[in-house]
PDB file of C-alpha atoms in Angstrom:
ATOM      1  CA  MET A  81      28.294  -1.094 -48.759  1.00  0.00           C
ATOM      2  CA  LYS A  82      31.098   0.471 -47.368  1.00  0.00           C
ATOM      3  CA  LYS A  83      31.558   0.008 -43.505  1.00  0.00           C
ATOM      4  CA  GLY A  84      31.159   3.958 -43.286  1.00  0.00           C
ATOM      5  CA  ASN A  85      27.866   4.072 -44.945  1.00  0.00           C
ATOM      6  CA  ARG A  86      26.482   1.359 -42.777  1.00  0.00           C
ATOM      7  CA  LYS A  87      27.379   3.001 -39.529  1.00  0.00           C
ATOM      8  CA  ILE A  88      25.373   6.152 -40.912  1.00  0.00           C
ATOM      9  CA  ILE A  89      22.483   3.956 -42.273  1.00  0.00           C
ATOM     10  CA  VAL A  90      22.457   2.365 -38.571  1.00  0.00           C
ATOM     11  CA  GLN A  91      22.499   5.993 -36.817  1.00  0.00           C
ATOM     12  CA  LEU A  92      19.758   7.240 -39.116  1.00  0.00           C
ATOM     13  CA  ILE A  93      17.696   4.139 -38.401  1.00  0.00           C
ATOM     14  CA  SER A  94      18.264   4.625 -34.514  1.00  0.00           C
ATOM     15  CA  ILE A  95      17.582   8.420 -34.635  1.00  0.00           C
ATOM     16  CA  SER A  96      13.918   7.558 -36.671  1.00  0.00           C
ATOM     17  CA  LEU A  97      13.084   4.969 -34.013  1.00  0.00           C
ATOM     18  CA  SER A  98      13.767   7.306 -31.060  1.00  0.00           C
ATOM     19  CA  SER A  99      12.231  10.015 -32.404  1.00  0.00           C
ATOM     20  CA  GLN A 100       9.035   7.823 -33.086  1.00  0.00           C
ATOM     21  CA  ILE A 101       9.208   6.512 -29.588  1.00  0.00           C
ATOM     22  CA  PHE A 102       9.517  10.109 -27.928  1.00  0.00           C
ATOM     23  CA  LEU A 103       6.863  11.701 -30.378  1.00  0.00           C
ATOM     24  CA  GLY A 104       4.331   8.646 -29.750  1.00  0.00           C
ATOM     25  CA  CYS A 105       4.569   9.185 -25.854  1.00  0.00           C
ATOM     26  CA  GLU A 106       2.012  11.153 -24.277  1.00  0.00           C
ATOM     27  CA  THR A 107       3.334  13.986 -21.910  1.00  0.00           C
ATOM     28  CA  GLU A 108      -0.020  14.211 -19.998  1.00  0.00           C
ATOM     29  CA  ILE A 109      -1.066  11.776 -17.190  1.00  0.00           C
ATOM     30  CA  GLU A 110      -4.560  11.374 -15.611  1.00  0.00           C
ATOM     31  CA  ILE A 111      -4.206  11.908 -11.914  1.00  0.00           C
ATOM     32  CA  TRP A 112      -7.786  11.871 -11.367  1.00  0.00           C
ATOM     33  CA  ASP A 113      -9.796   8.744 -11.675  1.00  0.00           C
ATOM     34  CA  GLU A 114     -13.064   7.469 -10.477  1.00  0.00           C
ATOM     35  CA  TRP A 115     -13.265   6.259  -6.845  1.00  0.00           C
ATOM     36  CA  SER A 116     -11.474   2.831  -6.057  1.00  0.00           C
ATOM     37  CA  ASN A 117     -11.103   0.667  -3.153  1.00  0.00           C
ATOM     38  CA  VAL A 118      -7.359   0.950  -2.725  1.00  0.00           C
ATOM     39  CA  PRO A 119      -5.754   0.034   0.750  1.00  0.00           C
ATOM     40  CA  ILE A 120      -2.686   1.538   2.268  1.00  0.00           C
ATOM     41  CA  VAL A 121      -0.966  -0.682   4.761  1.00  0.00           C
ATOM     42  CA  TYR A 122       1.461   0.385   7.538  1.00  0.00           C
ATOM     43  CA  SER A 123       3.394  -2.014   9.602  1.00  0.00           C
ATOM     44  CA  ILE A 124       6.925  -2.840  11.123  1.00  0.00           C
ATOM     45  CA  ILE A 125       7.107  -6.372  11.881  1.00  0.00           C
ATOM     46  CA  ASN A 126       9.982  -7.379  14.361  1.00  0.00           C
ATOM     47  CA  PRO A 127       9.964 -11.148  15.370  1.00  0.00           C
ATOM     48  CA  LYS A 128      11.679  -9.831  18.598  1.00  0.00           C
ATOM     49  CA  ASP A 129       8.558  -8.111  19.651  1.00  0.00           C
ATOM     50  CA  SER A 130       5.657  -9.637  21.591  1.00  0.00           C
ATOM     51  CA  VAL A 131       3.138  -7.223  20.068  1.00  0.00           C
ATOM     52  CA  HIS A 132       2.734  -6.590  16.324  1.00  0.00           C
ATOM     53  CA  THR A 133       0.382  -4.052  14.835  1.00  0.00           C
ATOM     54  CA  ILE A 134      -0.651  -3.337  11.439  1.00  0.00           C
ATOM     55  CA  ARG A 135      -2.716  -0.395  10.355  1.00  0.00           C
ATOM     56  CA  ILE A 136      -4.954  -0.703   7.233  1.00  0.00           C
ATOM     57  CA  ASN A 137      -6.438   2.464   5.812  1.00  0.00           C
ATOM     58  CA  ARG A 138      -8.106   3.579   2.644  1.00  0.00           C
ATOM     59  CA  MET A 139      -6.797   5.769  -0.057  1.00  0.00           C
ATOM     60  CA  PHE A 140      -9.328   8.551  -0.708  1.00  0.00           C
ATOM     61  CA  ASN A 141      -9.972  10.854  -3.710  1.00  0.00           C
ATOM     62  CA  GLY A 142     -12.736  13.034  -4.361  1.00  0.00           C
ATOM     63  CA  GLU A 143     -13.826  16.621  -5.894  1.00  0.00           C
ATOM     64  CA  ALA A 144     -13.700  18.315  -2.374  1.00  0.00           C
ATOM     65  CA  PRO A 145     -10.763  19.907  -0.924  1.00  0.00           C
ATOM     66  CA  ILE A 146      -8.423  17.534   0.449  1.00  0.00           C
ATOM     67  CA  ASN A 147      -8.420  18.753   3.902  1.00  0.00           C
ATOM     68  CA  GLU A 148     -12.030  18.651   4.061  1.00  0.00           C
ATOM     69  CA  MET A 149     -11.983  14.777   2.853  1.00  0.00           C
ATOM     70  CA  ALA A 150      -9.394  14.003   5.366  1.00  0.00           C
ATOM     71  CA  LEU A 151     -11.508  14.935   8.234  1.00  0.00           C
ATOM     72  CA  GLN A 152     -14.324  12.241   7.282  1.00  0.00           C
ATOM     73  CA  PRO A 153     -13.645   9.061   8.773  1.00  0.00           C
ATOM     74  CA  ASP A 154     -15.068   7.161   6.189  1.00  0.00           C
ATOM     75  CA  SER A 155     -12.663   8.869   3.709  1.00  0.00           C
ATOM     76  CA  LEU A 156      -9.809   7.249   5.514  1.00  0.00           C
ATOM     77  CA  ILE A 157     -10.945   3.949   7.517  1.00  0.00           C
ATOM     78  CA  TYR A 158     -12.866   0.784   6.560  1.00  0.00           C
ATOM     79  CA  ASP A 159     -15.778   0.611   8.914  1.00  0.00           C
ATOM     80  CA  TYR A 160     -15.748  -3.157   9.049  1.00  0.00           C
ATOM     81  CA  ASP A 161     -13.707  -5.660  10.450  1.00  0.00           C
ATOM     82  CA  ILE A 162     -11.214  -7.160   8.239  1.00  0.00           C
ATOM     83  CA  ASP A 163      -9.938 -10.661   8.687  1.00  0.00           C
ATOM     84  CA  VAL A 164      -6.091  -9.964   8.771  1.00  0.00           C
ATOM     85  CA  LYS A 165      -3.469 -12.714   8.849  1.00  0.00           C
ATOM     86  CA  MET A 166       0.390 -12.868   8.440  1.00  0.00           C
ATOM     87  CA  LEU A 167       2.004 -15.973   7.080  1.00  0.00           C
ATOM     88  CA  VAL A 168       5.473 -17.059   8.133  1.00  0.00           C
ATOM     89  CA  PHE A 169       7.376 -19.229   5.773  1.00  0.00           C
ATOM     90  CA  ASN A 170      10.710 -20.426   5.859  1.00  0.00           C
ATOM     91  CA  GLU A 171      13.430 -20.260   3.066  1.00  0.00           C
ATOM     92  CA  ASP A 172      11.807 -23.592   1.504  1.00  0.00           C
ATOM     93  CA  ASN A 173       8.493 -21.976   1.520  1.00  0.00           C
ATOM     94  CA  ASN A 174       7.265 -24.192   3.974  1.00  0.00           C
ATOM     95  CA  LEU A 175       4.432 -22.532   6.373  1.00  0.00           C
ATOM     96  CA  LEU A 176       5.711 -22.101   9.740  1.00  0.00           C
ATOM     97  CA  GLN A 177       3.037 -20.164  11.471  1.00  0.00           C
ATOM     98  CA  THR A 178      -0.197 -18.164  10.659  1.00  0.00           C
ATOM     99  CA  CYS A 179      -0.699 -15.358  13.071  1.00  0.00           C
ATOM    100  CA  ARG A 180      -4.291 -13.749  13.356  1.00  0.00           C
ATOM    101  CA  PHE A 181      -4.702 -10.116  14.045  1.00  0.00           C
ATOM    102  CA  ARG A 182      -7.570  -8.604  16.113  1.00  0.00           C
ATOM    103  CA  LYS A 183      -9.141  -5.396  15.809  1.00  0.00           C
ATOM    104  CA  GLU A 184      -8.297  -2.678  18.491  1.00  0.00           C
ATOM    105  CA  TYR A 185      -9.176   0.952  18.630  1.00  0.00           C
ATOM    106  CA  ILE A 186      -6.798   3.491  19.347  1.00  0.00           C
ATOM    107  CA  ASP A 187      -6.672   7.179  20.045  1.00  0.00           C
ATOM    108  CA  LYS A 188      -4.951   9.040  17.236  1.00  0.00           C
ATOM    109  CA  ASP A 189      -3.405  12.406  17.654  1.00  0.00           C
ATOM    110  CA  SER A 190      -4.143  14.290  14.413  1.00  0.00           C
ATOM    111  CA  VAL A 191      -3.443  17.789  15.354  1.00  0.00           C
ATOM    112  CA  ASN A 192      -0.752  20.192  13.552  1.00  0.00           C
ATOM    113  CA  LEU A 193       1.368  22.498  15.240  1.00  0.00           C
ATOM    114  CA  GLU A 194      -1.398  25.157  15.097  1.00  0.00           C
ATOM    115  CA  GLY A 195      -3.653  22.902  17.008  1.00  0.00           C
ATOM    116  CA  GLU A 196      -5.947  22.487  13.975  1.00  0.00           C
ATOM    117  CA  VAL A 197      -7.178  18.937  13.255  1.00  0.00           C
ATOM    118  CA  ILE A 198      -5.705  17.352  10.309  1.00  0.00           C
ATOM    119  CA  PHE A 199      -7.395  13.931   9.933  1.00  0.00           C
ATOM    120  CA  ALA A 200     -10.670  12.382  11.263  1.00  0.00           C
ATOM    121  CA  THR A 201     -10.397  11.367  14.854  1.00  0.00           C
ATOM    122  CA  GLN A 202     -13.135   8.809  15.288  1.00  0.00           C
ATOM    123  CA  LYS A 203     -13.055   5.032  14.914  1.00  0.00           C
ATOM    124  CA  HIS A 204      -9.399   4.697  14.281  1.00  0.00           C
ATOM    125  CA  HIS A 205      -8.111   1.271  14.929  1.00  0.00           C
ATOM    126  CA  VAL A 206      -5.172  -1.186  14.163  1.00  0.00           C
ATOM    127  CA  TYR A 207      -4.874  -4.752  14.086  1.00  0.00           C
ATOM    128  CA  VAL A 208      -2.852  -6.334  16.568  1.00  0.00           C
ATOM    129  CA  TYR A 209      -1.353  -9.838  17.134  1.00  0.00           C
ATOM    130  CA  ARG A 210       0.250 -10.484  20.478  1.00  0.00           C
ATOM    131  CA  GLY A 211       2.711 -13.558  20.600  1.00  0.00           C
ATOM    132  CA  ALA A 212       5.899 -14.654  19.206  1.00  0.00           C
ATOM    133  CA  ILE A 213       6.543 -15.261  15.820  1.00  0.00           C
ATOM    134  CA  PRO A 214       9.634 -17.519  14.468  1.00  0.00           C
ATOM    135  CA  ASP A 215      12.792 -15.435  14.101  1.00  0.00           C
ATOM    136  CA  GLU A 216      14.897 -17.633  12.049  1.00  0.00           C
ATOM    137  CA  SER A 217      16.254 -15.939   8.995  1.00  0.00           C
ATOM    138  CA  PRO A 218      15.698 -15.669   6.072  1.00  0.00           C
ATOM    139  CA  ASN A 219      12.067 -16.203   6.745  1.00  0.00           C
ATOM    140  CA  VAL A 220       9.353 -14.521   4.776  1.00  0.00           C
ATOM    141  CA  TYR A 221       6.414 -12.622   6.274  1.00  0.00           C
ATOM    142  CA  ARG A 222       3.349 -12.332   4.140  1.00  0.00           C
ATOM    143  CA  ILE A 223       0.353 -10.053   5.234  1.00  0.00           C
ATOM    144  CA  GLU A 224      -3.224 -11.359   3.848  1.00  0.00           C
ATOM    145  CA  PHE A 225      -6.739  -9.822   3.895  1.00  0.00           C
ATOM    146  CA  THR A 226      -9.785  -9.564   2.091  1.00  0.00           C
ATOM    147  CA  LEU A 227     -12.092  -6.135   2.137  1.00  0.00           C
ATOM    148  CA  ALA A 228     -15.719  -6.506   2.100  1.00  0.00           C
ATOM    149  CA  ASP A 229     -16.073  -6.331  -1.726  1.00  0.00           C
ATOM    150  CA  GLY A 230     -14.169  -9.613  -1.907  1.00  0.00           C
ATOM    151  CA  HIS A 231     -10.703  -7.640  -3.104  1.00  0.00           C
ATOM    152  CA  SER A 232      -7.862  -9.861  -1.611  1.00  0.00           C
ATOM    153  CA  VAL A 233      -4.486  -8.006  -0.920  1.00  0.00           C
TER     154      VAL A 233
END
């Protein structure tokens, strides 16, 4: 087989495989799913701070308008206490410290520019650890918690 013919055959095979990949892919994705327990975690950990805060909310979905669901505390907030801890490891993966966080209730400002409430304002809380954490580089900080349904994060 001549060199030019081989090149054409390789190109035809490539085009054939590429078209099968593109034609075999679905272009529609399902953005709606049954309710599932998905935690959303917000935190900025700075070892130089003396107070460390973690916020754990839940993702919500449903058939009602989103601005109505956001006003319901049980759509946003886990209503039970969660055992939250942060494990601090050194570069050799040795555990240096375990920091246990405690639940503290907070006021939440959820009003938009027009003065309308956006999110539920009841039961807002964060998990707080007051104390020093090791600051050596390159430490690794891992947050762990388990939800009431047994789901470990």
